[in-house]
Amino acid sequence: MKVVATSPGSPGGRGARTSGAKAAAYPAYLAGKLGGAVVSLFAVLVTSFFLFRIIPGDPVKAMTRGMPTSAEQLDTLRRQFGLDLPLWRQFTEYCSGALTGDLGMSYQFRAPVGELIAQKLPATLLLTGVAVVIYSALGLWLGTRSAWRHGGLGDRLNTGVALTLWSVPSFWLGLLLIITFSVGIGPVPGMFPTGGMESGGTSGAAYVLDVAHHMVLPVLTLVAVGYAQTLLVMRSSLLDEMGGDYLTTARAKGLRDDDVRRRHAVPNALLPTVTMVFINLGHVAAGSILVETVFSWPGLGGLFYQALSVPDLPLVQGLFVVFAGAMILMNLLADLLYPLLDPRVGR
């Protein structure tokens, strides 16, 4: 059998070189993104250590406020918490501990920071996780419809409401909802709890319903602000795609308008929205500090507020690292997903 060699200029040679270049490009793209994530995480460690040390106040004096404490006892506490060490020594010990998963010991709770975060994390994941799923789906759906029928009454109404809600501070909206639907105003009776996660004394299905009842107002607050951002980004991205020649070609082939939107326009408009959705997923770990504080939700947001009031440096630093680390991880996952949505990315 005669074997014919493929010349470098032949179509087969060009195809082999193209597939080889793609195979070599993605690992480089992946390595660059992983390297960027590592550098960002190190920057977070540095920032979290030095940023919160410029907060005015002495943690030891704050912890002993209202108690008769001598100077010798204050010095003993500072040695116990390592506050008497030089700053560079505190920083190296903090970094070495963080890299091994040891986030230190809380000043005010006298418990490991990791355990405190683990105790409060489920409540935050429940509240913000439900909110992120709802407002991401709602924003994508309404943003797509508004862009595809831009200029119409529905588009103008959706955009106006979204712009209004996006500009409203979440804590202010939460207070309005408490006044209206918890306390009651005029003919509207108080229907929901003013705060907390549960009433207590319930179990089984009654407990689930009780938690869901407490979640209504904080979830509504997060959804009202979050869906607006998703809608506006999706609408803008889809409007940029609607003038593309490939959509005209798809229509010329006889595809229905719904198929053109679903199979061609929306997938190409998803990249900016995917980034934002993953950033919102990163916020699931952080929760919403202001919303959790307003509704007295027992999550990481309320814990962060308590830590800042001391200031409880190990707890504040640990929460900051967890919040920022979740954002970095979600951004990295979005970057790794891009080549699946658009093969041009990562070449």
mmCIF file of C-alpha atoms in Angstrom:
data_model
loop_
_atom_site.group_PDB
_atom_site.id
_atom_site.type_symbol
_atom_site.label_atom_id
_atom_site.label_comp_id
_atom_site.label_asym_id
_atom_site.label_seq_id
_atom_site.Cartn_x
_atom_site.Cartn_y
_atom_site.Cartn_z
ATOM 1 C CA MET A 1 0.000 0.000 0.000
ATOM 2 C CA LYS A 2 1.355 3.391 -0.948
ATOM 3 C CA VAL A 3 1.487 5.957 1.817
ATOM 4 C CA VAL A 4 1.068 9.547 0.723
ATOM 5 C CA ALA A 5 2.739 12.103 2.973
ATOM 6 C CA THR A 6 0.789 15.206 3.744
ATOM 7 C CA SER A 7 2.612 18.323 2.743
ATOM 8 C CA PRO A 8 2.723 21.265 5.162
ATOM 9 C CA GLY A 9 0.727 23.389 2.717
ATOM 10 C CA SER A 10 -2.023 20.853 2.100
ATOM 11 C CA PRO A 11 -5.454 21.165 3.775
ATOM 12 C CA GLY A 12 -4.683 18.128 5.907
ATOM 13 C CA GLY A 13 -1.453 19.693 7.138
ATOM 14 C CA ARG A 14 -3.158 22.982 7.915
ATOM 15 C CA GLY A 15 -5.937 21.174 9.795
ATOM 16 C CA ALA A 16 -3.426 19.225 11.877
ATOM 17 C CA ARG A 17 -1.516 22.382 12.710
ATOM 18 C CA THR A 18 -4.756 24.177 13.649
ATOM 19 C CA SER A 19 -5.950 21.407 15.983
ATOM 20 C CA GLY A 20 -2.464 21.171 17.453
ATOM 21 C CA ALA A 21 -2.380 24.900 18.064
ATOM 22 C CA LYS A 22 -5.773 24.727 19.802
ATOM 23 C CA ALA A 23 -4.600 21.839 21.964
ATOM 24 C CA ALA A 24 -1.501 23.789 22.961
ATOM 25 C CA ALA A 25 -3.358 27.067 23.488
ATOM 26 C CA TYR A 26 -5.876 25.855 26.071
ATOM 27 C CA PRO A 27 -3.300 24.585 28.619
ATOM 28 C CA ALA A 28 -1.527 27.945 28.344
ATOM 29 C CA TYR A 29 -4.857 29.709 28.836
ATOM 30 C CA LEU A 30 -5.615 27.468 31.829
ATOM 31 C CA ALA A 31 -2.179 28.029 33.361
ATOM 32 C CA GLY A 32 -2.552 31.792 32.995
ATOM 33 C CA LYS A 33 -5.928 31.791 34.735
ATOM 34 C CA LEU A 34 -4.711 29.541 37.553
ATOM 35 C CA GLY A 35 -1.640 31.719 38.033
ATOM 36 C CA GLY A 36 -3.807 34.826 38.168
ATOM 37 C CA ALA A 37 -6.042 33.190 40.796
ATOM 38 C CA VAL A 38 -3.031 32.306 42.966
ATOM 39 C CA VAL A 39 -1.666 35.853 42.741
ATOM 40 C CA SER A 40 -5.111 37.261 43.586
ATOM 41 C CA LEU A 41 -5.386 34.991 46.614
ATOM 42 C CA PHE A 42 -1.988 36.120 47.890
ATOM 43 C CA ALA A 43 -3.046 39.733 47.404
ATOM 44 C CA VAL A 44 -6.155 38.978 49.461
ATOM 45 C CA LEU A 45 -4.030 37.592 52.301
ATOM 46 C CA VAL A 46 -1.839 40.698 52.312
ATOM 47 C CA THR A 47 -4.809 43.058 52.083
ATOM 48 C CA SER A 48 -6.829 41.302 54.776
ATOM 49 C CA PHE A 49 -3.900 41.474 57.204
ATOM 50 C CA PHE A 50 -2.916 45.121 56.792
ATOM 51 C CA LEU A 51 -6.312 46.628 55.922
ATOM 52 C CA PHE A 52 -8.021 45.800 59.201
ATOM 53 C CA ARG A 53 -5.053 46.892 61.285
ATOM 54 C CA ILE A 54 -5.724 50.487 60.355
ATOM 55 C CA ILE A 55 -9.151 50.274 62.036
ATOM 56 C CA PRO A 56 -9.008 52.550 65.105
ATOM 57 C CA GLY A 57 -9.347 50.879 68.461
ATOM 58 C CA ASP A 58 -7.529 48.418 70.688
ATOM 59 C CA PRO A 59 -9.051 44.909 70.478
ATOM 60 C CA VAL A 60 -7.892 43.996 73.977
ATOM 61 C CA LYS A 61 -9.388 47.128 75.561
ATOM 62 C CA ALA A 62 -12.586 46.598 73.584
ATOM 63 C CA MET A 63 -12.905 43.039 74.901
ATOM 64 C CA THR A 64 -12.342 44.124 78.513
ATOM 65 C CA ARG A 65 -14.556 47.210 78.341
ATOM 66 C CA GLY A 66 -16.655 47.515 81.475
ATOM 67 C CA MET A 67 -14.424 45.120 83.449
ATOM 68 C CA PRO A 68 -11.773 46.183 85.961
ATOM 69 C CA THR A 69 -8.521 45.242 84.225
ATOM 70 C CA SER A 70 -4.984 46.173 85.212
ATOM 71 C CA ALA A 71 -2.210 47.092 82.788
ATOM 72 C CA GLU A 72 -0.483 43.785 83.571
ATOM 73 C CA GLN A 73 -3.625 41.866 82.627
ATOM 74 C CA LEU A 74 -3.906 43.812 79.378
ATOM 75 C CA ASP A 75 -0.298 42.976 78.532
ATOM 76 C CA THR A 76 -0.970 39.307 79.303
ATOM 77 C CA LEU A 77 -3.917 39.288 76.906
ATOM 78 C CA ARG A 78 -1.831 40.946 74.186
ATOM 79 C CA ARG A 79 0.840 38.267 74.581
ATOM 80 C CA GLN A 80 -1.835 35.568 74.558
ATOM 81 C CA PHE A 81 -3.248 36.825 71.231
ATOM 82 C CA GLY A 82 0.180 37.537 69.732
ATOM 83 C CA LEU A 83 -0.417 41.287 69.522
ATOM 84 C CA ASP A 84 2.920 42.021 71.203
ATOM 85 C CA LEU A 85 4.884 40.482 68.307
ATOM 86 C CA PRO A 86 6.443 42.650 65.575
ATOM 87 C CA LEU A 87 4.125 43.261 62.641
ATOM 88 C CA TRP A 88 6.229 41.224 60.206
ATOM 89 C CA ARG A 89 6.147 38.261 62.605
ATOM 90 C CA GLN A 90 2.358 38.503 62.944
ATOM 91 C CA PHE A 91 2.078 38.598 59.154
ATOM 92 C CA THR A 92 4.236 35.519 58.540
ATOM 93 C CA GLU A 93 2.395 33.517 61.189
ATOM 94 C CA TYR A 94 -0.939 34.627 59.753
ATOM 95 C CA CYS A 95 0.022 33.585 56.206
ATOM 96 C CA SER A 96 1.444 30.230 57.276
ATOM 97 C CA GLY A 97 -1.686 29.500 59.291
ATOM 98 C CA ALA A 98 -4.047 30.567 56.493
ATOM 99 C CA LEU A 99 -2.275 28.346 53.954
ATOM 100 C CA THR A 100 -2.807 25.354 56.248
ATOM 101 C CA GLY A 101 -6.446 26.214 56.951
ATOM 102 C CA ASP A 102 -5.835 27.728 60.395
ATOM 103 C CA LEU A 103 -7.493 31.156 60.426
ATOM 104 C CA GLY A 104 -6.647 31.852 64.048
ATOM 105 C CA MET A 105 -8.602 32.218 67.282
ATOM 106 C CA SER A 106 -11.430 34.719 67.684
ATOM 107 C CA TYR A 107 -10.793 37.335 70.343
ATOM 108 C CA GLN A 108 -14.371 37.789 71.481
ATOM 109 C CA PHE A 109 -15.724 34.237 71.069
ATOM 110 C CA ARG A 110 -12.514 32.471 72.187
ATOM 111 C CA ALA A 111 -13.112 29.830 69.501
ATOM 112 C CA PRO A 112 -11.340 28.906 66.232
ATOM 113 C CA VAL A 113 -12.354 31.188 63.386
ATOM 114 C CA GLY A 114 -12.862 28.219 61.059
ATOM 115 C CA GLU A 115 -15.413 26.676 63.433
ATOM 116 C CA LEU A 116 -17.335 29.958 63.771
ATOM 117 C CA ILE A 117 -17.494 30.326 59.995
ATOM 118 C CA ALA A 118 -18.627 26.719 59.574
ATOM 119 C CA GLN A 119 -21.448 27.276 62.099
ATOM 120 C CA LYS A 120 -22.803 30.372 60.339
ATOM 121 C CA LEU A 121 -22.178 29.333 56.728
ATOM 122 C CA PRO A 122 -25.303 27.136 56.231
ATOM 123 C CA ALA A 123 -27.672 30.010 57.083
ATOM 124 C CA THR A 124 -25.923 32.315 54.614
ATOM 125 C CA LEU A 125 -25.837 29.677 51.866
ATOM 126 C CA LEU A 126 -29.551 29.040 52.335
ATOM 127 C CA LEU A 127 -30.571 32.697 52.184
ATOM 128 C CA THR A 128 -28.312 33.988 49.419
ATOM 129 C CA GLY A 129 -28.301 30.719 47.472
ATOM 130 C CA VAL A 130 -32.082 30.793 47.059
ATOM 131 C CA ALA A 131 -31.954 34.504 46.178
ATOM 132 C CA VAL A 132 -29.185 34.075 43.569
ATOM 133 C CA VAL A 133 -31.005 31.221 41.812
ATOM 134 C CA ILE A 134 -34.248 33.200 41.664
ATOM 135 C CA TYR A 135 -32.858 36.533 40.501
ATOM 136 C CA SER A 136 -30.428 35.006 38.000
ATOM 137 C CA ALA A 137 -33.209 33.045 36.280
ATOM 138 C CA LEU A 138 -35.601 35.999 36.446
ATOM 139 C CA GLY A 139 -33.024 38.474 35.156
ATOM 140 C CA LEU A 140 -31.937 36.250 32.259
ATOM 141 C CA TRP A 141 -35.521 35.624 31.175
ATOM 142 C CA LEU A 142 -36.706 39.222 31.417
ATOM 143 C CA GLY A 143 -33.465 40.590 29.956
ATOM 144 C CA THR A 144 -33.783 38.336 26.912
ATOM 145 C CA ARG A 145 -37.419 39.285 26.346
ATOM 146 C CA SER A 146 -36.718 42.998 26.781
ATOM 147 C CA ALA A 147 -33.842 43.007 24.307
ATOM 148 C CA TRP A 148 -35.651 40.897 21.683
ATOM 149 C CA ARG A 149 -38.618 43.260 21.802
ATOM 150 C CA HIS A 150 -36.669 46.411 22.558
ATOM 151 C CA GLY A 151 -38.508 49.669 22.331
ATOM 152 C CA GLY A 152 -41.851 48.167 23.226
ATOM 153 C CA LEU A 153 -43.957 48.856 26.292
ATOM 154 C CA GLY A 154 -42.707 45.759 28.099
ATOM 155 C CA ASP A 155 -39.082 46.689 27.447
ATOM 156 C CA ARG A 156 -39.546 50.243 28.697
ATOM 157 C CA LEU A 157 -41.398 49.039 31.795
ATOM 158 C CA ASN A 158 -38.858 46.317 32.643
ATOM 159 C CA THR A 159 -35.898 48.637 32.104
ATOM 160 C CA GLY A 160 -37.423 51.438 34.170
ATOM 161 C CA VAL A 161 -38.216 49.148 37.108
ATOM 162 C CA ALA A 162 -34.761 47.524 36.895
ATOM 163 C CA LEU A 163 -32.935 50.876 36.861
ATOM 164 C CA THR A 164 -34.961 52.049 39.853
ATOM 165 C CA LEU A 165 -34.335 48.915 41.912
ATOM 166 C CA TRP A 166 -30.646 48.768 40.978
ATOM 167 C CA SER A 167 -30.174 52.268 42.406
ATOM 168 C CA VAL A 168 -31.958 51.488 45.692
ATOM 169 C CA PRO A 169 -29.695 50.604 48.677
ATOM 170 C CA SER A 170 -30.505 47.087 49.804
ATOM 171 C CA PHE A 171 -30.648 47.984 53.508
ATOM 172 C CA TRP A 172 -33.118 50.809 52.798
ATOM 173 C CA LEU A 173 -35.341 48.511 50.755
ATOM 174 C CA GLY A 174 -35.175 45.931 53.546
ATOM 175 C CA LEU A 175 -36.264 48.509 56.126
ATOM 176 C CA LEU A 176 -39.187 49.538 53.904
ATOM 177 C CA LEU A 177 -40.300 45.912 53.597
ATOM 178 C CA ILE A 178 -40.087 45.461 57.370
ATOM 179 C CA ILE A 179 -42.168 48.586 57.980
ATOM 180 C CA THR A 180 -44.739 47.574 55.375
ATOM 181 C CA PHE A 181 -45.071 43.803 55.739
ATOM 182 C CA SER A 182 -43.745 43.068 59.238
ATOM 183 C CA VAL A 183 -44.964 45.988 61.314
ATOM 184 C CA GLY A 184 -47.860 46.828 59.009
ATOM 185 C CA ILE A 185 -48.852 50.155 57.565
ATOM 186 C CA GLY A 186 -52.359 51.439 56.842
ATOM 187 C CA PRO A 187 -54.555 48.650 55.482
ATOM 188 C CA VAL A 188 -51.567 46.313 55.082
ATOM 189 C CA PRO A 189 -51.243 44.047 58.161
ATOM 190 C CA GLY A 190 -47.960 42.681 59.468
ATOM 191 C CA MET A 191 -47.596 39.278 57.840
ATOM 192 C CA PHE A 192 -43.917 38.345 58.230
ATOM 193 C CA PRO A 193 -41.397 38.260 61.095
ATOM 194 C CA THR A 194 -39.182 41.299 61.605
ATOM 195 C CA GLY A 195 -36.007 39.211 61.769
ATOM 196 C CA GLY A 196 -34.285 36.006 62.703
ATOM 197 C CA MET A 197 -34.295 32.631 61.003
ATOM 198 C CA GLU A 198 -36.839 30.721 63.085
ATOM 199 C CA SER A 199 -39.384 31.198 65.844
ATOM 200 C CA GLY A 200 -38.240 28.184 67.842
ATOM 201 C CA GLY A 201 -40.160 25.249 69.210
ATOM 202 C CA THR A 202 -40.874 23.653 65.833
ATOM 203 C CA SER A 203 -39.595 20.567 64.047
ATOM 204 C CA GLY A 204 -40.101 18.616 60.853
ATOM 205 C CA ALA A 205 -42.344 20.188 58.220
ATOM 206 C CA ALA A 206 -43.393 22.952 60.638
ATOM 207 C CA TYR A 207 -39.742 23.955 61.035
ATOM 208 C CA VAL A 208 -39.241 24.107 57.251
ATOM 209 C CA LEU A 209 -42.328 26.291 56.849
ATOM 210 C CA ASP A 210 -41.201 28.522 59.723
ATOM 211 C CA VAL A 211 -37.755 29.082 58.148
ATOM 212 C CA ALA A 212 -39.368 29.736 54.753
ATOM 213 C CA HIS A 213 -41.690 32.276 56.411
ATOM 214 C CA HIS A 214 -38.687 34.104 57.887
ATOM 215 C CA MET A 215 -36.871 34.012 54.532
ATOM 216 C CA VAL A 216 -39.546 35.777 52.489
ATOM 217 C CA LEU A 217 -38.591 39.408 53.150
ATOM 218 C CA PRO A 218 -34.771 39.056 53.071
ATOM 219 C CA VAL A 219 -34.947 36.939 49.897
ATOM 220 C CA LEU A 220 -37.326 39.456 48.330
ATOM 221 C CA THR A 221 -34.869 42.248 49.155
ATOM 222 C CA LEU A 222 -31.938 40.423 47.565
ATOM 223 C CA VAL A 223 -33.971 39.388 44.506
ATOM 224 C CA ALA A 224 -35.295 42.903 43.894
ATOM 225 C CA VAL A 225 -31.779 44.366 43.748
ATOM 226 C CA GLY A 226 -30.038 41.388 42.097
ATOM 227 C CA TYR A 227 -32.438 40.656 39.242
ATOM 228 C CA ALA A 228 -32.201 44.265 38.047
ATOM 229 C CA GLN A 229 -28.458 43.986 37.455
ATOM 230 C CA THR A 230 -28.806 40.646 35.652
ATOM 231 C CA LEU A 231 -31.617 41.963 33.451
ATOM 232 C CA LEU A 232 -29.716 45.080 32.379
ATOM 233 C CA VAL A 233 -26.497 43.202 31.582
ATOM 234 C CA MET A 234 -28.303 40.488 29.601
ATOM 235 C CA ARG A 235 -30.368 43.061 27.715
ATOM 236 C CA SER A 236 -27.309 45.119 26.759
ATOM 237 C CA SER A 237 -25.327 42.047 25.680
ATOM 238 C CA LEU A 238 -28.165 40.678 23.543
ATOM 239 C CA LEU A 239 -28.771 44.056 21.891
ATOM 240 C CA ASP A 240 -25.104 44.051 20.794
ATOM 241 C CA GLU A 241 -25.613 40.665 19.137
ATOM 242 C CA MET A 242 -28.881 41.441 17.379
ATOM 243 C CA GLY A 243 -27.233 43.329 14.533
ATOM 244 C CA GLY A 244 -24.950 40.415 13.646
ATOM 245 C CA ASP A 245 -24.886 39.059 10.096
ATOM 246 C CA TYR A 246 -25.128 35.484 11.372
ATOM 247 C CA LEU A 247 -28.660 36.190 12.651
ATOM 248 C CA THR A 248 -29.673 37.474 9.216
ATOM 249 C CA THR A 249 -28.210 34.317 7.687
ATOM 250 C CA ALA A 250 -30.108 32.144 10.177
ATOM 251 C CA ARG A 251 -33.376 33.860 9.300
ATOM 252 C CA ALA A 252 -32.612 33.514 5.577
ATOM 253 C CA LYS A 253 -32.320 29.767 6.090
ATOM 254 C CA GLY A 254 -35.917 29.746 7.266
ATOM 255 C CA LEU A 255 -35.435 29.429 11.021
ATOM 256 C CA ARG A 256 -38.252 30.713 13.176
ATOM 257 C CA ASP A 257 -37.633 33.855 15.216
ATOM 258 C CA ASP A 258 -37.746 31.910 18.505
ATOM 259 C CA ASP A 259 -35.153 29.442 17.178
ATOM 260 C CA VAL A 260 -32.888 32.276 16.040
ATOM 261 C CA ARG A 261 -33.049 33.804 19.498
ATOM 262 C CA ARG A 262 -32.643 30.584 21.463
ATOM 263 C CA ARG A 263 -30.046 28.773 19.310
ATOM 264 C CA HIS A 264 -27.936 31.648 17.993
ATOM 265 C CA ALA A 265 -28.415 35.036 19.653
ATOM 266 C CA VAL A 266 -28.694 34.088 23.323
ATOM 267 C CA PRO A 267 -25.677 31.696 23.453
ATOM 268 C CA ASN A 268 -23.437 34.384 21.949
ATOM 269 C CA ALA A 269 -24.755 36.995 24.393
ATOM 270 C CA LEU A 270 -24.176 34.864 27.474
ATOM 271 C CA LEU A 271 -20.492 35.563 28.165
ATOM 272 C CA PRO A 272 -20.897 38.858 30.086
ATOM 273 C CA THR A 273 -23.941 37.479 31.886
ATOM 274 C CA VAL A 274 -22.139 34.244 32.802
ATOM 275 C CA THR A 275 -19.390 36.316 34.409
ATOM 276 C CA MET A 276 -21.930 38.193 36.475
ATOM 277 C CA VAL A 277 -23.823 35.035 37.452
ATOM 278 C CA PHE A 278 -20.610 33.424 38.692
ATOM 279 C CA ILE A 279 -19.714 36.590 40.597
ATOM 280 C CA ASN A 280 -23.145 36.396 42.201
ATOM 281 C CA LEU A 281 -22.444 32.770 43.105
ATOM 282 C CA GLY A 282 -19.276 34.029 44.779
ATOM 283 C CA HIS A 283 -21.481 36.340 46.812
ATOM 284 C CA VAL A 284 -23.330 33.288 48.127
ATOM 285 C CA ALA A 285 -20.484 32.708 50.596
ATOM 286 C CA ALA A 286 -20.340 36.376 51.542
ATOM 287 C CA GLY A 287 -24.070 36.736 51.725
ATOM 288 C CA SER A 288 -25.223 40.297 52.110
ATOM 289 C CA ILE A 289 -23.826 41.910 55.223
ATOM 290 C CA LEU A 290 -26.325 44.762 55.230
ATOM 291 C CA VAL A 291 -29.379 42.601 54.499
ATOM 292 C CA GLU A 292 -28.407 39.997 57.093
ATOM 293 C CA THR A 293 -27.851 42.765 59.635
ATOM 294 C CA VAL A 294 -31.188 44.457 58.913
ATOM 295 C CA PHE A 295 -33.121 41.191 59.193
ATOM 296 C CA SER A 296 -30.990 39.785 62.066
ATOM 297 C CA TRP A 297 -30.234 36.743 59.937
ATOM 298 C CA PRO A 298 -27.763 34.456 61.783
ATOM 299 C CA GLY A 299 -25.260 34.138 58.933
ATOM 300 C CA LEU A 300 -21.770 35.264 57.994
ATOM 301 C CA GLY A 301 -22.919 38.823 57.307
ATOM 302 C CA GLY A 302 -24.067 39.326 60.887
ATOM 303 C CA LEU A 303 -20.909 37.626 62.149
ATOM 304 C CA PHE A 304 -18.774 40.019 60.090
ATOM 305 C CA TYR A 305 -20.640 42.998 61.555
ATOM 306 C CA GLN A 306 -20.035 41.691 65.085
ATOM 307 C CA ALA A 307 -16.345 41.159 64.355
ATOM 308 C CA LEU A 308 -15.915 44.693 63.020
ATOM 309 C CA SER A 309 -17.452 46.230 66.119
ATOM 310 C CA VAL A 310 -14.609 44.979 68.383
ATOM 311 C CA PRO A 311 -12.495 44.762 66.096
ATOM 312 C CA ASP A 312 -11.935 41.001 66.269
ATOM 313 C CA LEU A 313 -8.959 40.906 63.882
ATOM 314 C CA PRO A 314 -8.647 37.112 63.338
ATOM 315 C CA LEU A 315 -12.385 36.761 62.699
ATOM 316 C CA VAL A 316 -12.533 39.783 60.381
ATOM 317 C CA GLN A 317 -9.483 38.566 58.455
ATOM 318 C CA GLY A 318 -10.827 35.018 58.200
ATOM 319 C CA LEU A 319 -14.205 36.165 56.900
ATOM 320 C CA PHE A 320 -12.541 38.520 54.423
ATOM 321 C CA VAL A 321 -10.396 35.672 53.081
ATOM 322 C CA VAL A 322 -13.438 33.390 52.752
ATOM 323 C CA PHE A 323 -15.480 36.076 50.987
ATOM 324 C CA ALA A 324 -12.703 37.059 48.587
ATOM 325 C CA GLY A 325 -11.622 33.439 48.045
ATOM 326 C CA ALA A 326 -15.159 32.507 46.980
ATOM 327 C CA MET A 327 -15.150 35.368 44.470
ATOM 328 C CA ILE A 328 -11.766 34.322 43.067
ATOM 329 C CA LEU A 329 -12.915 30.706 42.733
ATOM 330 C CA MET A 330 -16.130 31.666 40.938
ATOM 331 C CA ASN A 331 -14.263 33.985 38.556
ATOM 332 C CA LEU A 332 -11.831 31.161 37.803
ATOM 333 C CA LEU A 333 -14.696 28.755 37.064
ATOM 334 C CA ALA A 334 -16.287 31.342 34.763
ATOM 335 C CA ASP A 335 -12.992 31.730 32.890
ATOM 336 C CA LEU A 336 -12.723 27.955 32.501
ATOM 337 C CA LEU A 337 -16.308 27.792 31.216
ATOM 338 C CA TYR A 338 -15.790 30.470 28.553
ATOM 339 C CA PRO A 339 -14.120 28.163 25.966
ATOM 340 C CA LEU A 340 -17.141 25.841 26.154
ATOM 341 C CA LEU A 341 -19.513 28.720 25.377
ATOM 342 C CA ASP A 342 -17.279 30.413 22.791
ATOM 343 C CA PRO A 343 -14.500 28.310 21.166
ATOM 344 C CA ARG A 344 -12.673 31.500 20.207
ATOM 345 C CA VAL A 345 -11.786 32.073 23.865
ATOM 346 C CA GLY A 346 -8.563 30.408 24.918
ATOM 347 C CA ARG A 347 -7.039 30.086 21.466
#
